[in-house]
PDB file of C-alpha atoms and ligand atoms in Angstrom:
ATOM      1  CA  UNK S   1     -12.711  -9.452   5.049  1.00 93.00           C
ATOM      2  CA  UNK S   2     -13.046  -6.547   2.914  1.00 93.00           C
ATOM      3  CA  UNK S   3     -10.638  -5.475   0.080  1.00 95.00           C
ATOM      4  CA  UNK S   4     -10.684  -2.282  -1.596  1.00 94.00           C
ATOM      5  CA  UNK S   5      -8.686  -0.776  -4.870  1.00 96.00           C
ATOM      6  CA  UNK S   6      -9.452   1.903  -7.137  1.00 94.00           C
ATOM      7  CA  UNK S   7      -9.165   0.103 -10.278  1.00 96.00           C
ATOM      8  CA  UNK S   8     -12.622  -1.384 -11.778  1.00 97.00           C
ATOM      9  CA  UNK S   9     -10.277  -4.048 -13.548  1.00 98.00           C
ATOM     10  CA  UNK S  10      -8.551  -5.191 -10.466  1.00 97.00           C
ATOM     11  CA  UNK S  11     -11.665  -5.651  -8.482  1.00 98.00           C
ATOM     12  CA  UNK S  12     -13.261  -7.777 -11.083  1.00 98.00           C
ATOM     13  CA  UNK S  13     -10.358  -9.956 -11.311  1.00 98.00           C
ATOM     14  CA  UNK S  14     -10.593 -10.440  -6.574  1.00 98.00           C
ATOM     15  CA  UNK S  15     -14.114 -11.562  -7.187  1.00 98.00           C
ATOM     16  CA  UNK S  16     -13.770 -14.198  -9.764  1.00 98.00           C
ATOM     17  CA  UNK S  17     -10.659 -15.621  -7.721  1.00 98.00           C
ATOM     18  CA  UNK S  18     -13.060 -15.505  -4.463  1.00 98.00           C
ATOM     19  CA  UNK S  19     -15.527 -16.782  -6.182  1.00 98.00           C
ATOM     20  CA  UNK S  20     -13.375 -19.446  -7.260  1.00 98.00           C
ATOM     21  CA  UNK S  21     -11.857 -20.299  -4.378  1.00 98.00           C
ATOM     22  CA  UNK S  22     -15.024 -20.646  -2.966  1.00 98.00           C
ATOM     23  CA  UNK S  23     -14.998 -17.789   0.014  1.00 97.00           C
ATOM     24  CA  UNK S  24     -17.182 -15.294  -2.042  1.00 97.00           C
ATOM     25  CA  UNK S  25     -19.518 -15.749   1.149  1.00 97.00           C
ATOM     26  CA  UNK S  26     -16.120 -14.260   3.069  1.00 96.00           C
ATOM     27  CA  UNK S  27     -14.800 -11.412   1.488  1.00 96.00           C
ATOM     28  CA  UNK S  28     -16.159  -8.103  -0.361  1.00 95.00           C
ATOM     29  CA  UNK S  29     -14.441  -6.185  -2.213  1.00 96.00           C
ATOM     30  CA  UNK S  30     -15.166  -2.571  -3.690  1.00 94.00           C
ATOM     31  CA  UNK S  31     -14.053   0.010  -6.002  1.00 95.00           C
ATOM     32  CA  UNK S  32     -12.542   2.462  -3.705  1.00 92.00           C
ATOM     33  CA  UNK S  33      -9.778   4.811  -3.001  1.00 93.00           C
ATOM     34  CA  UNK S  34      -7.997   3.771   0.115  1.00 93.00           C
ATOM     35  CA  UNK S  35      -8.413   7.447   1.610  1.00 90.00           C
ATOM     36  CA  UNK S  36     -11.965   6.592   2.277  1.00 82.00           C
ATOM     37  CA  UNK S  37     -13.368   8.112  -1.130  1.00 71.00           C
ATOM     38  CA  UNK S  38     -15.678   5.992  -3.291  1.00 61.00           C
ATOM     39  CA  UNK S  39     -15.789   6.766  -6.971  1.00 59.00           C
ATOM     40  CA  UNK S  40     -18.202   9.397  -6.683  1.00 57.00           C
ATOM     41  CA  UNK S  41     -16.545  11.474  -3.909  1.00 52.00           C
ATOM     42  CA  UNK S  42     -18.832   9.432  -0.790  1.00 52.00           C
ATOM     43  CA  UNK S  43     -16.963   8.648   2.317  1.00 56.00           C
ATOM     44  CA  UNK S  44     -16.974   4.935   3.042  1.00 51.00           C
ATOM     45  CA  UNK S  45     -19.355   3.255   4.812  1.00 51.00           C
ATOM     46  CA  UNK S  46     -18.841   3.245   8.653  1.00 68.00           C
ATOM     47  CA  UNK S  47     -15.582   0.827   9.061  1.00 80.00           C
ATOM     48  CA  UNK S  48     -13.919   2.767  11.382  1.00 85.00           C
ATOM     49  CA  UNK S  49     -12.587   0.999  14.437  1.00 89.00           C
ATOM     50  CA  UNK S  50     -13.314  -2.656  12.962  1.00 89.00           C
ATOM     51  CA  UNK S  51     -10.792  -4.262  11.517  1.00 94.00           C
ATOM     52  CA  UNK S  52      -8.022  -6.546  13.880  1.00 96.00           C
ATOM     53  CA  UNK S  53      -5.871  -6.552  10.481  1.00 97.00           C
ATOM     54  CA  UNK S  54      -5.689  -3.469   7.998  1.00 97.00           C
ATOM     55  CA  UNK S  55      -3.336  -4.407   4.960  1.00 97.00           C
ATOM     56  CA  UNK S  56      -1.638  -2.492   2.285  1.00 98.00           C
ATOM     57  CA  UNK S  57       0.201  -5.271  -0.047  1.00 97.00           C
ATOM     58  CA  UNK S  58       2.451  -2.982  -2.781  1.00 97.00           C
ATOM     59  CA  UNK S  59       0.575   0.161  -3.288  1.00 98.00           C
ATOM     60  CA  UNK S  60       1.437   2.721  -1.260  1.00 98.00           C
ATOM     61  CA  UNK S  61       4.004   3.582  -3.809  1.00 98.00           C
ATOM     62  CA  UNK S  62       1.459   4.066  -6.413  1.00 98.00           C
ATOM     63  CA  UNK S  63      -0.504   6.571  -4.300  1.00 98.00           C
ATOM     64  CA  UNK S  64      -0.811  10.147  -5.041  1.00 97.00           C
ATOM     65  CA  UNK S  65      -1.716  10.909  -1.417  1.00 97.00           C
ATOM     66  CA  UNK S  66       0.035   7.958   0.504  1.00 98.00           C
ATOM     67  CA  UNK S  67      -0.419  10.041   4.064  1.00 97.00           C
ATOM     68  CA  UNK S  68      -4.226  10.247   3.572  1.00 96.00           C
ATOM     69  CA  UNK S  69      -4.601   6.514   2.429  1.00 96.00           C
ATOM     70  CA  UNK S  70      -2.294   5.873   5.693  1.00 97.00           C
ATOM     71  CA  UNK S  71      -4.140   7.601   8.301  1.00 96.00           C
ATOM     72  CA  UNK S  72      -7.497   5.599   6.922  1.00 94.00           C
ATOM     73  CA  UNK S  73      -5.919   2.806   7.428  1.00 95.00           C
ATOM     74  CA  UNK S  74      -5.027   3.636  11.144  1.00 96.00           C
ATOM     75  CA  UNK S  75      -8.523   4.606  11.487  1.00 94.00           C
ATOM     76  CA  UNK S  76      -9.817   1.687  10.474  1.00 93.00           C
ATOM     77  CA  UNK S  77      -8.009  -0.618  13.418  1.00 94.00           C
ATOM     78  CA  UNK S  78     -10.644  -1.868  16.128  1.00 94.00           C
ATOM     79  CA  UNK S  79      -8.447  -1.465  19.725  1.00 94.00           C
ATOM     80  CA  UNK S  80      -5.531  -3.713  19.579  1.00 94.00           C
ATOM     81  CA  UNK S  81      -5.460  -3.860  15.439  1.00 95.00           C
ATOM     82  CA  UNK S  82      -2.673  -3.798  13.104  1.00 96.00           C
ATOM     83  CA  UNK S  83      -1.484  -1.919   9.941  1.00 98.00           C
ATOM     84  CA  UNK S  84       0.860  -4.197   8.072  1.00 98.00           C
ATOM     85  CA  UNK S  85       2.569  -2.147   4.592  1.00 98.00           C
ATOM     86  CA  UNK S  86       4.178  -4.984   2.117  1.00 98.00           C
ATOM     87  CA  UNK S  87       6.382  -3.026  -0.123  1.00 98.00           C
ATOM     88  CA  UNK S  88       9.248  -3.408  -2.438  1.00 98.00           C
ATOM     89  CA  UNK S  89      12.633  -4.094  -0.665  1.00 97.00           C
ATOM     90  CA  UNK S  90      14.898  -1.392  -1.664  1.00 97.00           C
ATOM     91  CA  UNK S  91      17.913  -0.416  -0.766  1.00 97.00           C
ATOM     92  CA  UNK S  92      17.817   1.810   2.641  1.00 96.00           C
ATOM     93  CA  UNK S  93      19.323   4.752   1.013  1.00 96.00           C
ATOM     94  CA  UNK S  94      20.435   5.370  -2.964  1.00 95.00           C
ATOM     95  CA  UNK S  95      23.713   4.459  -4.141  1.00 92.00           C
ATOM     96  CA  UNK S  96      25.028   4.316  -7.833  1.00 94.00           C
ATOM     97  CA  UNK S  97      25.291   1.857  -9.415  1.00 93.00           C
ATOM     98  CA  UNK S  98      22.526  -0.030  -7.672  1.00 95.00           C
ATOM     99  CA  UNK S  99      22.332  -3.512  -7.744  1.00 96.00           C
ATOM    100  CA  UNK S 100      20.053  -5.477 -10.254  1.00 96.00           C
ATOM    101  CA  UNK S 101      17.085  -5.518  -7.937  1.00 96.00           C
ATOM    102  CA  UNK S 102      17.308  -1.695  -7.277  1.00 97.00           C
ATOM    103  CA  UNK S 103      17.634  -1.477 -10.708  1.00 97.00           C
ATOM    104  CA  UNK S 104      14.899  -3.591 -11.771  1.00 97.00           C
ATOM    105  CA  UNK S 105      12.647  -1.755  -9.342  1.00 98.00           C
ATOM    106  CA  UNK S 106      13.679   1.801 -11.067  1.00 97.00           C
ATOM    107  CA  UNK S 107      12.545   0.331 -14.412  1.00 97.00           C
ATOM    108  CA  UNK S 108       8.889  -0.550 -13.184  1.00 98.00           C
ATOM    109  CA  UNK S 109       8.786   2.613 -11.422  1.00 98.00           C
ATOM    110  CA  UNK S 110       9.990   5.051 -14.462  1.00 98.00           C
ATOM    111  CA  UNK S 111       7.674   3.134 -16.525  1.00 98.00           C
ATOM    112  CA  UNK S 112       4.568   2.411 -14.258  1.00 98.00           C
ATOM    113  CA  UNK S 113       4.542   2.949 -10.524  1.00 98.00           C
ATOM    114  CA  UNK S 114       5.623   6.420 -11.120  1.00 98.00           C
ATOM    115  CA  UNK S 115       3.765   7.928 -13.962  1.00 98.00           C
ATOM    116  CA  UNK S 116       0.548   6.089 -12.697  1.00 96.00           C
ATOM    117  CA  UNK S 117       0.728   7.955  -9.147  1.00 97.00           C
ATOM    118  CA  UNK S 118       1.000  11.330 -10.766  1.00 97.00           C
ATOM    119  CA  UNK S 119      -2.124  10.904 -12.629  1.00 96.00           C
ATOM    120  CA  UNK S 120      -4.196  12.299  -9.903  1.00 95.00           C
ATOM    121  CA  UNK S 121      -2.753  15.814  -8.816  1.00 96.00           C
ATOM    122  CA  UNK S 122      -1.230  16.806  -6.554  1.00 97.00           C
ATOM    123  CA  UNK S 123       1.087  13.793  -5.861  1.00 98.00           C
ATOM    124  CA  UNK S 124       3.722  12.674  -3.676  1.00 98.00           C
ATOM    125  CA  UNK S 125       5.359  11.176  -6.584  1.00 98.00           C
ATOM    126  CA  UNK S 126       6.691   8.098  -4.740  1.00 98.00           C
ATOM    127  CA  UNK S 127       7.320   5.555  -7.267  1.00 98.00           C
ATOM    128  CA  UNK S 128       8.350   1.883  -6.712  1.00 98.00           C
ATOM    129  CA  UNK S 129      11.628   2.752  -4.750  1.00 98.00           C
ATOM    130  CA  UNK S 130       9.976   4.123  -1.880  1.00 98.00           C
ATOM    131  CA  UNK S 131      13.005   3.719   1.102  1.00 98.00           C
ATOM    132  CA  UNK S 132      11.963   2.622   4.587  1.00 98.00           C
ATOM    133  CA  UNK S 133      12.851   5.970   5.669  1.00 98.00           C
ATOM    134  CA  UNK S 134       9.779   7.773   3.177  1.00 98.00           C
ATOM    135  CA  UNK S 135       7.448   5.480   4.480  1.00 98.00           C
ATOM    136  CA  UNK S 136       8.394   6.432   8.052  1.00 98.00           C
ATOM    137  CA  UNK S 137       8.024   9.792   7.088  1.00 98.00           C
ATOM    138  CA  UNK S 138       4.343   9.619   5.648  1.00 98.00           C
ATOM    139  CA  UNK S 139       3.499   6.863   8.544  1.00 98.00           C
ATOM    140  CA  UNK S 140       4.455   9.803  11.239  1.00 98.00           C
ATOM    141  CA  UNK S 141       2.588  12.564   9.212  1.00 98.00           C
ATOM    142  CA  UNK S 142      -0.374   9.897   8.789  1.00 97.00           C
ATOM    143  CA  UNK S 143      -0.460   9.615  12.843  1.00 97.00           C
ATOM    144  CA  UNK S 144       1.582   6.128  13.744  1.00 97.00           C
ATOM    145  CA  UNK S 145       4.099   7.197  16.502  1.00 97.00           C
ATOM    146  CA  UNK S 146       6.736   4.375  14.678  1.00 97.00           C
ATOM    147  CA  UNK S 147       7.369   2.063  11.809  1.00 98.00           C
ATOM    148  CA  UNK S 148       8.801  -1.490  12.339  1.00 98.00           C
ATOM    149  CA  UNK S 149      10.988  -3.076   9.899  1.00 98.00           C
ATOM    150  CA  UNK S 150       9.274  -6.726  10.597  1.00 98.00           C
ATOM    151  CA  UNK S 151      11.438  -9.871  10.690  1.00 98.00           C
ATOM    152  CA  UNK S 152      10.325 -11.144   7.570  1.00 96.00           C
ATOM    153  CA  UNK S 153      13.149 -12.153   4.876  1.00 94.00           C
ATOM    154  CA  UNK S 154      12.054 -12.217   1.644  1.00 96.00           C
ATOM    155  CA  UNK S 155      14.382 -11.215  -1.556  1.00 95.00           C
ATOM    156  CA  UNK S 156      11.796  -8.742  -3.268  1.00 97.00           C
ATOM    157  CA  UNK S 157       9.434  -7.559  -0.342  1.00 98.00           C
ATOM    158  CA  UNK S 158       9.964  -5.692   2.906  1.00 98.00           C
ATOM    159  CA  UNK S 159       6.753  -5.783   5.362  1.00 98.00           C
ATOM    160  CA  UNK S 160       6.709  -2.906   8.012  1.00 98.00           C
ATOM    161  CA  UNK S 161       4.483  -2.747  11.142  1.00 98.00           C
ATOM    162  CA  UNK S 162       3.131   0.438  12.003  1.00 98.00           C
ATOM    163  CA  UNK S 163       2.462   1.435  15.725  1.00 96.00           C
ATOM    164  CA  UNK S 164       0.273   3.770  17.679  1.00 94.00           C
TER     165      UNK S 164
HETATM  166  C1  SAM R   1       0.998  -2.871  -7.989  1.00 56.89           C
HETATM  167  S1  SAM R   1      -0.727  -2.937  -7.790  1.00 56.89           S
HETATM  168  C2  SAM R   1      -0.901  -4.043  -6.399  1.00 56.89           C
HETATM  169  C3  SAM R   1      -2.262  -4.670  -6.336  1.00 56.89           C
HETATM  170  C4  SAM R   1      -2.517  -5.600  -5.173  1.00 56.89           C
HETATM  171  N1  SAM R   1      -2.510  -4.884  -3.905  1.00 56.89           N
HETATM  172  C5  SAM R   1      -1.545  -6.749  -5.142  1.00 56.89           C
HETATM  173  O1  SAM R   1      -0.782  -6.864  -4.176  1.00 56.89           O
HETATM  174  O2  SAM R   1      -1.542  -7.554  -6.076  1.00 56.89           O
HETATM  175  C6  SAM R   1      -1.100  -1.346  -7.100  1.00 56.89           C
HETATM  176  C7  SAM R   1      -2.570  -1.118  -6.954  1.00 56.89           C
HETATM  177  O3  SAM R   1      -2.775   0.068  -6.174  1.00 56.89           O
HETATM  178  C8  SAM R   1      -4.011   0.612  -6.580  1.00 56.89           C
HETATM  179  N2  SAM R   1      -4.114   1.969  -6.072  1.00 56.89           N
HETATM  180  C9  SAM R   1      -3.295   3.020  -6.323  1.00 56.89           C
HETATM  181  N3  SAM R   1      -3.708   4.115  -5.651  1.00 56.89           N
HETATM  182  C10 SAM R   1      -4.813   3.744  -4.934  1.00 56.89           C
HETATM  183  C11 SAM R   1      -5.686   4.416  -4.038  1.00 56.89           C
HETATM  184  N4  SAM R   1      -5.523   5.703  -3.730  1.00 56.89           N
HETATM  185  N5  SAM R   1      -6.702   3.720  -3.496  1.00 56.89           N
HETATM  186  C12 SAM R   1      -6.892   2.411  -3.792  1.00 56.89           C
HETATM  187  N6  SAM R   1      -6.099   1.720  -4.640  1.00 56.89           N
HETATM  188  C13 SAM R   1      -5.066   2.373  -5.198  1.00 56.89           C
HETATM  189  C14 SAM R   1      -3.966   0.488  -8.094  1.00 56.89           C
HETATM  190  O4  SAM R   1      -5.242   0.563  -8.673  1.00 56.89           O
HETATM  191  C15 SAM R   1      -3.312  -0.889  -8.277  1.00 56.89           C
HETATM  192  O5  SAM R   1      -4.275  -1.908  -8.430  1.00 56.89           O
END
């Protein structure tokens, strides 16, 4: 298994808790932007086509270029792999007032998710309340013919499946 994030900090902190939990032999993980860019502008290593399971677990949101990061991860599936995007559950569409979760999730994303993903310029300027219906959108411009809406309840996360 291989896990990759941008931030130095976060990376760190997925070793010592592999290391930990005793599967540092496992899983790598490497300071990386999920586009395929290393810190110093390289393209990743070859990983195309070789992974059965290609994960994005509540980041999407906080990417300036969500499409790019996307379409890497489709290219990274081996034949018959799948792209699973964990993401905040918000409400399908807006609607004022919202209710205390939409609410709570407009707070983190005026005062992190939002202002953190429009660091790097351009942006897409997503922020935490990303609807089901912008992912779709960036998941068709990335290349996926659909999005699935996976039969998963959970009170704070939606997990989507995205096809071809
Ligand atoms: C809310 S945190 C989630 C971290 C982790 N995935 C988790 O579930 O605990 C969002 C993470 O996305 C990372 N991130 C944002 N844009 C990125 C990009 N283009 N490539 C890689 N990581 C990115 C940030 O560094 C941050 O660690």
């Amino acid at each position: 298994m291989r896990g990759l994030d941008q931030d130095e900090g976060s990376i760190a902190e997925a070793r010592r808790n592999a290391a930990q939990a005793g599967v540092a032999d496992r899983v790598t993980f490497e300071v990386r932007d999920a586009a395929g860019h290393s810190p110093s502008g390289a393209r990743g290593p070859g990983l195309a086509g070789r992974y059965d399971l290609v994960c994005a677990f509540e980041t999407i949101h906080d990417m300036a270029d969500p499409v790019a990061a996307l379409r890497a991860m489709r290219a990274l599936r081996a034949e018959g792999g799948v792209v699973l995007v964990g993401d905040e559950k918000v409400a399908e569409s807006f609607t004022a007032p919202g209710d205390e979760l939409e609410r709570l999730n407009y707070g983190c994303s005026a005062l992190h998710c939002l202002p953190s993903g429009m660091v790097q310029r351009p942006s897409a300027e997503t922020g935490t309340v990303m609807r089901p219906a912008t992912l779709r959108r960036y998941a068709l411009q990335a290349g996926f013919a659909d999005v699935e809406v996976l039969p998963i309840e959970h009170d704070f996360w939606r997990f989507y499946g995205l096809v071809g």
